[in-house]
C-alpha cells in the first residue's frame, strides 16, 4: 500500500508536533526548539525516533500525534488551543495503516502515540485505544506500542490502553501542583496522580495474575513512565528531583523523563523566552540514575542549602566525591558493592566486573582498564594491589583537573 500525499502531509505536521514529548526519547538525543521551524524532512521530523524497549534494546518507533489540536490551553505547549500552529488530525485507521506500512517496510519496530485533547478526554482516549485495537486485533500487530494516556479520561479507558500497550505513560507535566495550576489550569495534579495510582494497581494486579495463570493477559509489561518539563517555571533541581523521587516511590514508575522547556512562538506573557541549558536536563538524568541505581539519597546529591541547582560543570557523582574526599581512596580489593558504586567513573557494570574479578585474585592497576572507560579518571579515587594515589585528593588540584567542560563528563559513558 502506498502512503498517500495527504497522509504524508499530515505526518509532517503530527510527527513534528510529537517531537516535543520526551517520553520515548533517550537522554541526550537531538534537541528541540519550537521556534526554529526545523525538523520536517529530517528522520526525527518524519516521525522515526529511537527509544529503549523494556528489555534494553534500542528500537525505532513511529512517534506521532493523533492530532495537534487541543481544547486545553497549557501555556508551555505549542499545541495549546490558542497557538497559531498549523493543525492536522489522523483518524485511528490512518495511524494504524501508517504503522503497519512502516513496520512492513522495516522502518520501525513500534509506535509511540500521543494526542492533543479532541472534544473531551474520554473521546480522545477512545480514539487512541481504537488505534491500538485495530493494530493488535485486526492486524495482529506484534510490535512495541507506547501509548500516552489522558489522566482526565475514565479509568476504564486508561485500562483498555494498558491491555494493548507495552508501555503507558501519563505526563506529570510540571514539578509542582502550583506551577500546574498557573500554567495548565485545566489540569489537576491530584487527578494525574490518581490516574498513575490506578495504572500502578492494574499493572501489579496483572503481574500477580501472571504467576497464577498459564496464559496470563498482558498489561503494560513495560510499566508506566512520565514526563516532567523543566525550566517552564521557577522550580529548582532539588524540587524537580524531590517530585521524581516521590513519583518513583508512590507509583512504581519505570522512568521519569526530564524535558527542558522549549520556548514556543506566540507564547503567553510571562513564559521564558530562552530555553534552559540542555546540560541541565542531562545532569537531572544523571542525578536520577544515582538515586535509582547507585544508592545515593537525593539530599546527598542536591539540597536547597546549596542553592537547589545541580552543578552544570561536572556530573553529580564527581561533585559528591569532591565534597566527600574523606571517603576516598576506596580499595577495589576489599570495598563493599555500595562503596564501589560511589567511585566516579565506575558504572554499575564496572562494579559487577570488579566483584567478579575479585573471585579470582587481587586486582592490580592494569586490571582497572577493564572496569572503567578511563583509568585516568578513577585513579585518584581508588587503591589497587600496586596502586595508591598521591595526595591529589587533598591538594585541591584534583578538583581543577577533573572539572572539565560539561560535555566531557558523562556518567552514562562511564557506566558502559
Ligand atoms: S493538554 Fe497536552 S496537548 Fe493539550 S495543551 Fe496541554 S500539554 Fe498541550
mmCIF file of C-alpha atoms and ligand atoms in Angstrom:
data_model
loop_
_atom_site.group_PDB
_atom_site.id
_atom_site.type_symbol
_atom_site.label_atom_id
_atom_site.label_comp_id
_atom_site.label_asym_id
_atom_site.label_seq_id
_atom_site.Cartn_x
_atom_site.Cartn_y
_atom_site.Cartn_z
ATOM 1 C CA UNK A 1 0.000 0.000 0.000
ATOM 2 C CA UNK A 2 1.459 3.354 -0.983
ATOM 3 C CA UNK A 3 1.261 6.117 1.575
ATOM 4 C CA UNK A 4 -0.799 8.950 0.049
ATOM 5 C CA UNK A 5 0.427 12.531 -0.328
ATOM 6 C CA UNK A 6 -2.347 13.625 2.024
ATOM 7 C CA UNK A 7 -1.149 11.239 4.715
ATOM 8 C CA UNK A 8 2.468 12.348 4.281
ATOM 9 C CA UNK A 9 1.397 15.990 4.637
ATOM 10 C CA UNK A 10 -0.378 15.166 7.905
ATOM 11 C CA UNK A 11 2.534 13.067 9.079
ATOM 12 C CA UNK A 12 4.894 16.002 8.620
ATOM 13 C CA UNK A 13 2.796 18.111 10.962
ATOM 14 C CA UNK A 14 1.937 15.446 13.511
ATOM 15 C CA UNK A 15 5.361 13.847 13.747
ATOM 16 C CA UNK A 16 6.944 17.276 14.091
ATOM 17 C CA UNK A 17 4.486 18.133 16.881
ATOM 18 C CA UNK A 18 5.259 14.847 18.663
ATOM 19 C CA UNK A 19 8.965 15.582 18.963
ATOM 20 C CA UNK A 20 8.341 17.824 21.994
ATOM 21 C CA UNK A 21 7.334 14.786 24.000
ATOM 22 C CA UNK A 22 10.484 13.336 25.558
ATOM 23 C CA UNK A 23 8.838 10.250 26.990
ATOM 24 C CA UNK A 24 10.219 7.847 24.470
ATOM 25 C CA UNK A 25 13.451 9.554 23.525
ATOM 26 C CA UNK A 26 16.751 8.703 25.048
ATOM 27 C CA UNK A 27 18.501 11.403 27.043
ATOM 28 C CA UNK A 28 20.903 13.479 25.046
ATOM 29 C CA UNK A 29 19.143 12.931 21.721
ATOM 30 C CA UNK A 30 18.887 15.753 19.212
ATOM 31 C CA UNK A 31 17.022 18.564 20.813
ATOM 32 C CA UNK A 32 14.107 20.736 20.056
ATOM 33 C CA UNK A 33 13.347 24.404 19.842
ATOM 34 C CA UNK A 34 9.774 25.102 18.826
ATOM 35 C CA UNK A 35 10.793 28.345 17.173
ATOM 36 C CA UNK A 36 13.382 27.056 14.744
ATOM 37 C CA UNK A 37 10.929 25.642 12.224
ATOM 38 C CA UNK A 38 13.275 22.740 11.515
ATOM 39 C CA UNK A 39 12.560 19.080 11.861
ATOM 40 C CA UNK A 40 10.264 18.443 8.918
ATOM 41 C CA UNK A 41 12.179 16.363 6.434
ATOM 42 C CA UNK A 42 14.682 15.027 8.925
ATOM 43 C CA UNK A 43 14.302 11.470 10.142
ATOM 44 C CA UNK A 44 13.018 12.630 13.512
ATOM 45 C CA UNK A 45 10.813 15.193 11.813
ATOM 46 C CA UNK A 46 9.207 12.414 9.789
ATOM 47 C CA UNK A 47 8.400 10.608 12.966
ATOM 48 C CA UNK A 48 11.069 7.984 13.496
ATOM 49 C CA UNK A 49 12.576 8.153 16.955
ATOM 50 C CA UNK A 50 14.774 5.829 18.913
ATOM 51 C CA UNK A 51 13.781 4.525 22.298
ATOM 52 C CA UNK A 52 14.762 1.776 24.672
ATOM 53 C CA UNK A 53 12.420 -1.194 24.974
ATOM 54 C CA UNK A 54 11.901 -2.681 28.453
ATOM 55 C CA UNK A 55 14.463 -5.386 27.597
ATOM 56 C CA UNK A 56 17.090 -2.680 26.973
ATOM 57 C CA UNK A 57 17.117 -2.942 23.169
ATOM 58 C CA UNK A 58 17.276 0.299 21.210
ATOM 59 C CA UNK A 59 14.297 0.306 18.872
ATOM 60 C CA UNK A 60 12.891 2.599 16.180
ATOM 61 C CA UNK A 61 9.415 3.907 16.746
ATOM 62 C CA UNK A 62 6.942 5.873 14.697
ATOM 63 C CA UNK A 63 6.401 8.780 17.095
ATOM 64 C CA UNK A 64 3.301 10.686 16.184
ATOM 65 C CA UNK A 65 0.266 12.534 17.497
ATOM 66 C CA UNK A 66 -3.278 11.618 16.567
ATOM 67 C CA UNK A 67 -3.874 15.364 16.394
ATOM 68 C CA UNK A 68 -2.071 18.531 17.403
ATOM 69 C CA UNK A 69 -5.379 20.319 18.016
ATOM 70 C CA UNK A 70 -6.232 20.616 21.660
ATOM 71 C CA UNK A 71 -9.084 22.099 23.626
ATOM 72 C CA UNK A 72 -6.751 22.771 26.598
ATOM 73 C CA UNK A 73 -4.506 25.795 26.711
ATOM 74 C CA UNK A 74 -1.383 24.808 28.640
ATOM 75 C CA UNK A 75 0.958 27.812 28.462
ATOM 76 C CA UNK A 76 4.109 25.726 27.826
ATOM 77 C CA UNK A 77 2.659 23.725 24.910
ATOM 78 C CA UNK A 78 2.911 24.509 21.224
ATOM 79 C CA UNK A 79 -0.317 22.596 20.575
ATOM 80 C CA UNK A 80 -2.415 24.589 23.037
ATOM 81 C CA UNK A 81 -5.813 25.898 21.877
ATOM 82 C CA UNK A 82 -4.568 29.491 21.464
ATOM 83 C CA UNK A 83 -1.422 28.557 19.500
ATOM 84 C CA UNK A 84 -1.247 29.620 15.878
ATOM 85 C CA UNK A 85 0.379 26.430 14.565
ATOM 86 C CA UNK A 86 -0.913 24.567 11.522
ATOM 87 C CA UNK A 87 -3.223 21.761 12.679
ATOM 88 C CA UNK A 88 -3.824 18.258 11.404
ATOM 89 C CA UNK A 89 -5.635 15.153 12.546
ATOM 90 C CA UNK A 90 -5.355 11.485 11.724
ATOM 91 C CA UNK A 91 -8.190 9.014 12.023
ATOM 92 C CA UNK A 92 -7.386 5.897 14.092
ATOM 93 C CA UNK A 93 -7.455 3.872 10.860
ATOM 94 C CA UNK A 94 -4.886 6.172 9.238
ATOM 95 C CA UNK A 95 -2.440 5.821 12.165
ATOM 96 C CA UNK A 96 -2.907 2.053 12.193
ATOM 97 C CA UNK A 97 -2.361 1.812 8.411
ATOM 98 C CA UNK A 98 0.732 4.008 8.563
ATOM 99 C CA UNK A 99 2.188 1.970 11.411
ATOM 100 C CA UNK A 100 1.630 -1.319 9.615
ATOM 101 C CA UNK A 101 3.047 0.099 6.387
ATOM 102 C CA UNK A 102 6.224 1.420 8.061
ATOM 103 C CA UNK A 103 6.545 -1.804 10.063
ATOM 104 C CA UNK A 104 6.339 -3.945 6.930
ATOM 105 C CA UNK A 105 8.997 -1.778 5.270
ATOM 106 C CA UNK A 106 11.218 -2.290 8.328
ATOM 107 C CA UNK A 107 11.339 1.447 9.034
ATOM 108 C CA UNK A 108 10.060 0.946 12.584
ATOM 109 C CA UNK A 109 9.626 -1.673 15.267
ATOM 110 C CA UNK A 110 6.765 0.023 17.040
ATOM 111 C CA UNK A 111 4.580 3.029 17.709
ATOM 112 C CA UNK A 112 4.603 5.887 20.209
ATOM 113 C CA UNK A 113 1.210 7.577 20.111
ATOM 114 C CA UNK A 114 0.038 10.683 21.910
ATOM 115 C CA UNK A 115 -2.577 13.321 21.167
ATOM 116 C CA UNK A 116 -3.947 16.732 21.902
ATOM 117 C CA UNK A 117 -7.349 16.617 23.512
ATOM 118 C CA UNK A 118 -10.110 16.472 20.934
ATOM 119 C CA UNK A 119 -13.636 17.270 22.128
ATOM 120 C CA UNK A 120 -13.125 15.604 25.561
ATOM 121 C CA UNK A 121 -10.544 13.473 27.394
ATOM 122 C CA UNK A 122 -12.768 10.369 27.047
ATOM 123 C CA UNK A 123 -13.322 10.877 23.331
ATOM 124 C CA UNK A 124 -9.579 11.298 22.789
ATOM 125 C CA UNK A 125 -8.740 8.234 24.833
ATOM 126 C CA UNK A 126 -11.301 6.193 22.862
ATOM 127 C CA UNK A 127 -9.555 7.219 19.644
ATOM 128 C CA UNK A 128 -6.122 6.243 20.994
ATOM 129 C CA UNK A 129 -7.437 2.892 22.213
ATOM 130 C CA UNK A 130 -9.071 2.346 18.819
ATOM 131 C CA UNK A 131 -5.685 2.712 17.073
ATOM 132 C CA UNK A 132 -4.261 0.106 19.429
ATOM 133 C CA UNK A 133 -7.236 -2.213 18.970
ATOM 134 C CA UNK A 134 -7.052 -2.073 15.166
ATOM 135 C CA UNK A 135 -3.336 -2.835 15.293
ATOM 136 C CA UNK A 136 -3.483 -5.663 17.800
ATOM 137 C CA UNK A 137 -6.822 -7.274 16.826
ATOM 138 C CA UNK A 138 -7.178 -6.621 13.077
ATOM 139 C CA UNK A 139 -3.513 -6.647 12.034
ATOM 140 C CA UNK A 140 -2.218 -8.956 14.740
ATOM 141 C CA UNK A 141 0.499 -6.315 15.219
ATOM 142 C CA UNK A 142 3.250 -7.685 17.458
ATOM 143 C CA UNK A 143 5.440 -4.557 17.501
ATOM 144 C CA UNK A 144 6.170 -2.387 20.504
ATOM 145 C CA UNK A 145 3.486 0.107 21.485
ATOM 146 C CA UNK A 146 3.812 3.034 23.873
ATOM 147 C CA UNK A 147 0.535 4.871 24.439
ATOM 148 C CA UNK A 148 0.257 8.238 26.114
ATOM 149 C CA UNK A 149 -2.854 8.252 28.247
ATOM 150 C CA UNK A 150 -5.013 11.199 29.215
ATOM 151 C CA UNK A 151 -5.293 11.426 33.012
ATOM 152 C CA UNK A 152 -8.684 13.132 32.830
ATOM 153 C CA UNK A 153 -10.154 10.173 30.881
ATOM 154 C CA UNK A 154 -12.152 7.491 32.649
ATOM 155 C CA UNK A 155 -10.124 4.741 34.356
ATOM 156 C CA UNK A 156 -11.757 2.055 32.144
ATOM 157 C CA UNK A 157 -10.368 3.702 29.006
ATOM 158 C CA UNK A 158 -6.903 4.085 30.535
ATOM 159 C CA UNK A 159 -7.031 0.431 31.477
ATOM 160 C CA UNK A 160 -8.090 -0.504 27.951
ATOM 161 C CA UNK A 161 -4.931 1.255 26.710
ATOM 162 C CA UNK A 162 -2.859 -0.816 29.125
ATOM 163 C CA UNK A 163 -4.282 -4.052 27.728
ATOM 164 C CA UNK A 164 -2.899 -3.261 24.274
ATOM 165 C CA UNK A 165 0.258 -1.306 25.094
ATOM 166 C CA UNK A 166 3.737 -2.417 26.078
ATOM 167 C CA UNK A 167 4.185 0.789 27.999
ATOM 168 C CA UNK A 168 1.781 3.530 29.057
ATOM 169 C CA UNK A 169 2.572 6.991 30.290
ATOM 170 C CA UNK A 170 0.808 9.866 31.946
ATOM 171 C CA UNK A 171 2.574 13.210 31.979
ATOM 172 C CA UNK A 172 3.042 14.867 35.363
ATOM 173 C CA UNK A 173 3.870 17.925 33.226
ATOM 174 C CA UNK A 174 5.429 20.219 35.876
ATOM 175 C CA UNK A 175 7.297 19.668 39.140
ATOM 176 C CA UNK A 176 4.722 21.247 41.459
ATOM 177 C CA UNK A 177 0.949 21.496 41.762
ATOM 178 C CA UNK A 178 1.299 25.294 41.945
ATOM 179 C CA UNK A 179 3.058 25.523 38.593
ATOM 180 C CA UNK A 180 0.480 23.231 37.050
ATOM 181 C CA UNK A 181 -2.329 25.429 38.348
ATOM 182 C CA UNK A 182 -0.615 28.508 36.984
ATOM 183 C CA UNK A 183 0.422 27.184 33.551
ATOM 184 C CA UNK A 184 -2.103 24.403 32.876
ATOM 185 C CA UNK A 185 -5.239 25.381 34.795
ATOM 186 C CA UNK A 186 -7.398 22.706 33.130
ATOM 187 C CA UNK A 187 -5.149 20.017 34.603
ATOM 188 C CA UNK A 188 -5.132 18.824 38.158
ATOM 189 C CA UNK A 189 -2.160 17.281 39.955
ATOM 190 C CA UNK A 190 -4.429 15.145 42.163
ATOM 191 C CA UNK A 191 -6.224 13.735 39.122
ATOM 192 C CA UNK A 192 -2.922 12.973 37.367
ATOM 193 C CA UNK A 193 -1.590 11.121 40.397
ATOM 194 C CA UNK A 194 -4.892 9.249 40.844
ATOM 195 C CA UNK A 195 -4.579 8.032 37.261
ATOM 196 C CA UNK A 196 -0.977 6.954 37.902
ATOM 197 C CA UNK A 197 -2.046 5.121 41.053
ATOM 198 C CA UNK A 198 -4.789 3.333 39.091
ATOM 199 C CA UNK A 199 -2.263 2.248 36.479
ATOM 200 C CA UNK A 200 0.156 1.030 39.129
ATOM 201 C CA UNK A 201 -2.616 -1.081 40.716
ATOM 202 C CA UNK A 202 -3.629 -2.525 37.349
ATOM 203 C CA UNK A 203 -0.004 -3.314 36.400
ATOM 204 C CA UNK A 204 0.623 -5.036 39.733
ATOM 205 C CA UNK A 205 -2.666 -6.969 39.563
ATOM 206 C CA UNK A 206 -1.701 -8.312 36.136
ATOM 207 C CA UNK A 207 1.757 -9.232 37.394
ATOM 208 C CA UNK A 208 0.148 -11.306 40.169
ATOM 209 C CA UNK A 209 -2.145 -12.910 37.614
ATOM 210 C CA UNK A 210 0.934 -13.871 35.625
ATOM 211 C CA UNK A 211 2.032 -16.161 38.427
ATOM 212 C CA UNK A 212 -1.397 -17.823 38.684
ATOM 213 C CA UNK A 213 -2.451 -18.433 35.079
ATOM 214 C CA UNK A 214 -0.830 -20.480 32.366
ATOM 215 C CA UNK A 215 -1.669 -17.840 29.750
ATOM 216 C CA UNK A 216 -1.996 -14.523 31.554
ATOM 217 C CA UNK A 217 -3.238 -11.498 29.652
ATOM 218 C CA UNK A 218 -0.562 -8.872 29.146
ATOM 219 C CA UNK A 219 -0.993 -5.449 30.672
ATOM 220 C CA UNK A 220 1.630 -2.778 30.000
ATOM 221 C CA UNK A 221 4.532 -5.163 30.664
ATOM 222 C CA UNK A 222 6.936 -2.239 30.211
ATOM 223 C CA UNK A 223 5.252 -0.382 33.079
ATOM 224 C CA UNK A 224 4.424 3.297 33.171
ATOM 225 C CA UNK A 225 6.535 6.408 32.727
ATOM 226 C CA UNK A 226 6.031 10.141 32.870
ATOM 227 C CA UNK A 227 7.467 13.365 31.563
ATOM 228 C CA UNK A 228 8.308 16.483 33.565
ATOM 229 C CA UNK A 229 9.018 19.781 31.837
ATOM 230 C CA UNK A 230 11.962 21.601 33.367
ATOM 231 C CA UNK A 231 12.522 25.339 33.174
ATOM 232 C CA UNK A 232 8.983 26.451 32.270
ATOM 233 C CA UNK A 233 8.585 27.851 35.770
ATOM 234 C CA UNK A 234 10.874 28.667 38.670
ATOM 235 C CA UNK A 235 11.328 25.248 40.326
ATOM 236 C CA UNK A 236 14.925 24.355 41.098
ATOM 237 C CA UNK A 237 16.563 20.969 40.532
ATOM 238 C CA UNK A 238 16.047 19.985 44.177
ATOM 239 C CA UNK A 239 12.296 20.369 43.679
ATOM 240 C CA UNK A 240 12.382 18.504 40.355
ATOM 241 C CA UNK A 241 14.251 15.573 41.903
ATOM 242 C CA UNK A 242 12.057 15.537 45.007
ATOM 243 C CA UNK A 243 8.975 15.215 42.805
ATOM 244 C CA UNK A 244 10.634 12.497 40.719
ATOM 245 C CA UNK A 245 11.651 10.522 43.815
ATOM 246 C CA UNK A 246 8.088 10.736 45.164
ATOM 247 C CA UNK A 247 6.667 9.521 41.868
ATOM 248 C CA UNK A 248 9.063 6.571 41.687
ATOM 249 C CA UNK A 249 8.181 5.620 45.256
ATOM 250 C CA UNK A 250 4.434 6.069 45.069
ATOM 251 C CA UNK A 251 3.617 4.853 41.589
ATOM 252 C CA UNK A 252 6.495 2.497 40.753
ATOM 253 C CA UNK A 253 7.322 4.429 37.595
ATOM 254 C CA UNK A 254 9.860 2.919 35.237
ATOM 255 C CA UNK A 255 11.153 6.290 34.136
ATOM 256 C CA UNK A 256 10.725 9.967 34.727
ATOM 257 C CA UNK A 257 11.735 11.799 31.566
ATOM 258 C CA UNK A 258 13.016 15.331 32.022
ATOM 259 C CA UNK A 259 12.273 17.631 29.150
ATOM 260 C CA UNK A 260 13.946 21.032 29.008
ATOM 261 C CA UNK A 261 11.269 23.631 28.310
ATOM 262 C CA UNK A 262 11.193 24.569 24.669
ATOM 263 C CA UNK A 263 10.269 28.216 24.033
ATOM 264 C CA UNK A 264 7.248 28.500 21.773
ATOM 265 C CA UNK A 265 6.108 31.055 19.216
ATOM 266 C CA UNK A 266 3.306 33.427 20.328
ATOM 267 C CA UNK A 267 3.893 32.341 23.873
ATOM 268 C CA UNK A 268 1.775 33.671 26.671
ATOM 269 C CA UNK A 269 3.109 36.618 28.693
ATOM 270 C CA UNK A 270 5.446 35.532 31.453
ATOM 271 C CA UNK A 271 6.755 32.399 29.729
ATOM 272 C CA UNK A 272 10.546 32.086 29.436
ATOM 273 C CA UNK A 273 11.945 33.288 26.126
ATOM 274 C CA UNK A 274 15.118 31.221 26.420
ATOM 275 C CA UNK A 275 15.328 27.503 26.889
ATOM 276 C CA UNK A 276 17.264 26.195 29.873
ATOM 277 C CA UNK A 277 20.705 24.784 29.026
ATOM 278 C CA UNK A 278 20.322 21.237 27.742
ATOM 279 C CA UNK A 279 23.098 20.171 30.065
ATOM 280 C CA UNK A 280 20.658 20.846 32.936
ATOM 281 C CA UNK A 281 18.391 18.115 31.560
ATOM 282 C CA UNK A 282 21.407 15.802 31.303
ATOM 283 C CA UNK A 283 22.514 16.489 34.886
ATOM 284 C CA UNK A 284 18.993 15.703 36.082
ATOM 285 C CA UNK A 285 19.122 12.340 34.321
ATOM 286 C CA UNK A 286 22.473 11.639 35.946
ATOM 287 C CA UNK A 287 21.158 12.567 39.393
ATOM 288 C CA UNK A 288 18.051 10.448 38.775
ATOM 289 C CA UNK A 289 20.312 7.497 37.871
ATOM 290 C CA UNK A 290 22.365 7.958 41.024
ATOM 291 C CA UNK A 291 19.309 7.752 43.270
ATOM 292 C CA UNK A 292 17.883 4.728 41.493
ATOM 293 C CA UNK A 293 20.912 2.583 40.729
ATOM 294 C CA UNK A 294 23.841 3.839 42.808
ATOM 295 C CA UNK A 295 22.378 4.056 46.299
ATOM 296 C CA UNK A 296 22.615 7.839 46.646
ATOM 297 C CA UNK A 297 19.964 9.686 48.595
ATOM 298 C CA UNK A 298 18.532 12.744 46.895
ATOM 299 C CA UNK A 299 19.783 15.012 49.674
ATOM 300 C CA UNK A 300 23.337 13.736 49.165
ATOM 301 C CA UNK A 301 23.296 14.948 45.583
ATOM 302 C CA UNK A 302 21.449 18.192 45.955
ATOM 303 C CA UNK A 303 19.921 20.302 48.639
ATOM 304 C CA UNK A 304 18.168 23.613 48.822
ATOM 305 C CA UNK A 305 21.033 24.644 51.119
ATOM 306 C CA UNK A 306 23.340 24.579 48.036
ATOM 307 C CA UNK A 307 21.039 26.830 46.089
ATOM 308 C CA UNK A 308 18.979 23.883 44.872
ATOM 309 C CA UNK A 309 20.653 23.554 41.470
ATOM 310 C CA UNK A 310 22.944 20.827 40.189
ATOM 311 C CA UNK A 311 26.430 21.924 39.212
ATOM 312 C CA UNK A 312 26.496 22.030 35.416
ATOM 313 C CA UNK A 313 30.288 21.743 35.269
ATOM 314 C CA UNK A 314 30.571 18.050 36.150
ATOM 315 C CA UNK A 315 28.427 15.021 36.805
ATOM 316 C CA UNK A 316 26.809 14.908 40.255
ATOM 317 C CA UNK A 317 28.717 11.781 41.270
ATOM 318 C CA UNK A 318 32.020 13.554 40.761
ATOM 319 C CA UNK A 319 30.723 16.616 42.584
ATOM 320 C CA UNK A 320 29.745 14.399 45.532
ATOM 321 C CA UNK A 321 33.217 12.818 45.539
ATOM 322 C CA UNK A 322 34.913 16.213 45.550
ATOM 323 C CA UNK A 323 32.793 17.277 48.527
ATOM 324 C CA UNK A 324 33.434 13.999 50.366
ATOM 325 C CA UNK A 325 37.124 13.439 49.800
ATOM 326 C CA UNK A 326 37.475 11.689 53.164
ATOM 327 C CA UNK A 327 35.519 8.771 51.656
ATOM 328 C CA UNK A 328 38.397 8.076 49.230
ATOM 329 C CA UNK A 329 40.540 6.358 48.130
ATOM 330 C CA UNK A 330 38.489 3.182 48.008
ATOM 331 C CA UNK A 331 40.320 -0.156 47.971
ATOM 332 C CA UNK A 332 38.932 -2.015 44.960
ATOM 333 C CA UNK A 333 40.041 -5.311 46.521
ATOM 334 C CA UNK A 334 38.059 -5.005 49.734
ATOM 335 C CA UNK A 335 35.351 -2.354 49.324
ATOM 336 C CA UNK A 336 31.687 -3.278 49.522
ATOM 337 C CA UNK A 337 29.473 -3.016 46.457
ATOM 338 C CA UNK A 338 27.872 0.122 47.939
ATOM 339 C CA UNK A 339 31.296 1.740 48.313
ATOM 340 C CA UNK A 340 32.415 0.768 44.811
ATOM 341 C CA UNK A 341 29.267 2.350 43.371
ATOM 342 C CA UNK A 342 30.458 5.700 44.721
ATOM 343 C CA UNK A 343 33.679 5.785 42.639
ATOM 344 C CA UNK A 344 33.374 8.458 39.935
ATOM 345 C CA UNK A 345 33.926 6.919 36.510
ATOM 346 C CA UNK A 346 32.842 3.402 37.500
ATOM 347 C CA UNK A 347 29.348 2.375 36.446
ATOM 348 C CA UNK A 348 27.121 -0.415 37.683
ATOM 349 C CA UNK A 349 28.579 -2.814 35.111
ATOM 350 C CA UNK A 350 32.093 -1.854 36.154
ATOM 351 C CA UNK A 351 31.243 -2.629 39.770
ATOM 352 C CA UNK A 352 29.913 -6.043 38.752
ATOM 353 C CA UNK A 353 33.165 -6.678 36.859
ATOM 354 C CA UNK A 354 35.265 -5.725 39.901
ATOM 355 C CA UNK A 355 33.260 -8.049 42.140
ATOM 356 C CA UNK A 356 33.509 -10.892 39.619
ATOM 357 C CA UNK A 357 37.262 -10.378 39.071
ATOM 358 C CA UNK A 358 37.931 -10.357 42.833
ATOM 359 C CA UNK A 359 36.847 -14.001 42.980
ATOM 360 C CA UNK A 360 39.974 -14.921 41.010
ATOM 361 C CA UNK A 361 42.578 -12.776 42.726
ATOM 362 C CA UNK A 362 43.559 -9.330 43.844
ATOM 363 C CA UNK A 363 43.218 -6.514 41.315
ATOM 364 C CA UNK A 364 46.177 -4.518 40.052
ATOM 365 C CA UNK A 365 46.191 -1.069 38.423
ATOM 366 C CA UNK A 366 46.189 -2.566 34.916
ATOM 367 C CA UNK A 367 43.067 -4.573 35.722
ATOM 368 C CA UNK A 368 41.184 -1.301 36.160
ATOM 369 C CA UNK A 369 41.255 -0.739 32.392
ATOM 370 C CA UNK A 370 38.614 -3.475 32.158
ATOM 371 C CA UNK A 371 36.196 -1.835 34.591
ATOM 372 C CA UNK A 372 36.305 1.848 33.701
ATOM 373 C CA UNK A 373 36.190 3.781 30.455
ATOM 374 C CA UNK A 374 39.075 5.922 31.709
ATOM 375 C CA UNK A 375 41.548 4.735 34.337
ATOM 376 C CA UNK A 376 42.906 8.286 34.462
ATOM 377 C CA UNK A 377 39.541 9.445 35.807
ATOM 378 C CA UNK A 378 39.215 6.835 38.505
ATOM 379 C CA UNK A 379 42.763 6.516 39.759
ATOM 380 C CA UNK A 380 42.634 9.435 42.234
ATOM 381 C CA UNK A 381 39.739 7.648 43.954
ATOM 382 C CA UNK A 382 40.993 4.075 44.271
ATOM 383 C CA UNK A 383 43.734 1.885 45.607
ATOM 384 C CA UNK A 384 44.712 -1.432 43.994
ATOM 385 C CA UNK A 385 47.397 -4.013 44.758
ATOM 386 C CA UNK A 386 50.137 -1.931 43.137
ATOM 387 C CA UNK A 387 48.494 1.498 43.159
ATOM 388 C CA UNK A 388 47.938 4.159 45.781
ATOM 389 C CA UNK A 389 47.111 7.704 44.680
ATOM 390 C CA UNK A 390 49.319 10.541 45.799
ATOM 391 C CA UNK A 391 47.936 13.442 47.767
ATOM 392 C CA UNK A 392 45.935 14.785 44.808
ATOM 393 C CA UNK A 393 42.729 14.459 46.753
ATOM 394 C CA UNK A 394 43.966 16.785 49.468
ATOM 395 C CA UNK A 395 45.766 19.235 47.244
ATOM 396 C CA UNK A 396 42.723 20.691 45.518
ATOM 397 C CA UNK A 397 44.475 20.070 42.197
ATOM 398 C CA UNK A 398 42.094 17.202 41.593
ATOM 399 C CA UNK A 399 39.106 19.469 41.572
ATOM 400 C CA UNK A 400 40.659 21.716 38.966
ATOM 401 C CA UNK A 401 41.764 18.730 36.895
ATOM 402 C CA UNK A 402 38.514 16.798 36.993
ATOM 403 C CA UNK A 403 36.141 19.697 36.398
ATOM 404 C CA UNK A 404 36.455 19.549 32.654
ATOM 405 C CA UNK A 405 33.896 21.213 30.376
ATOM 406 C CA UNK A 406 30.487 19.712 30.920
ATOM 407 C CA UNK A 407 30.310 17.656 27.731
ATOM 408 C CA UNK A 408 33.421 15.706 28.728
ATOM 409 C CA UNK A 409 31.840 14.398 31.924
ATOM 410 C CA UNK A 410 29.463 11.613 31.215
ATOM 411 C CA UNK A 411 28.200 9.214 33.829
ATOM 412 C CA UNK A 412 26.450 7.090 31.232
ATOM 413 C CA UNK A 413 29.578 6.625 29.163
ATOM 414 C CA UNK A 414 31.401 5.666 32.316
ATOM 415 C CA UNK A 415 28.671 3.151 33.118
ATOM 416 C CA UNK A 416 29.145 1.260 29.855
HETATM 417 S S1 LIG B 1 -3.394 19.011 27.130
HETATM 418 FE FE1 LIG B 1 -1.446 18.322 26.274
HETATM 419 S S2 LIG B 1 -1.595 18.812 24.086
HETATM 420 FE FE2 LIG B 1 -3.205 19.981 25.129
HETATM 421 S S3 LIG B 1 -2.303 21.982 25.504
HETATM 422 FE FE3 LIG B 1 -1.983 20.738 27.355
HETATM 423 S S4 LIG B 1 0.052 19.779 27.079
HETATM 424 FE FE4 LIG B 1 -0.634 20.563 25.067
#
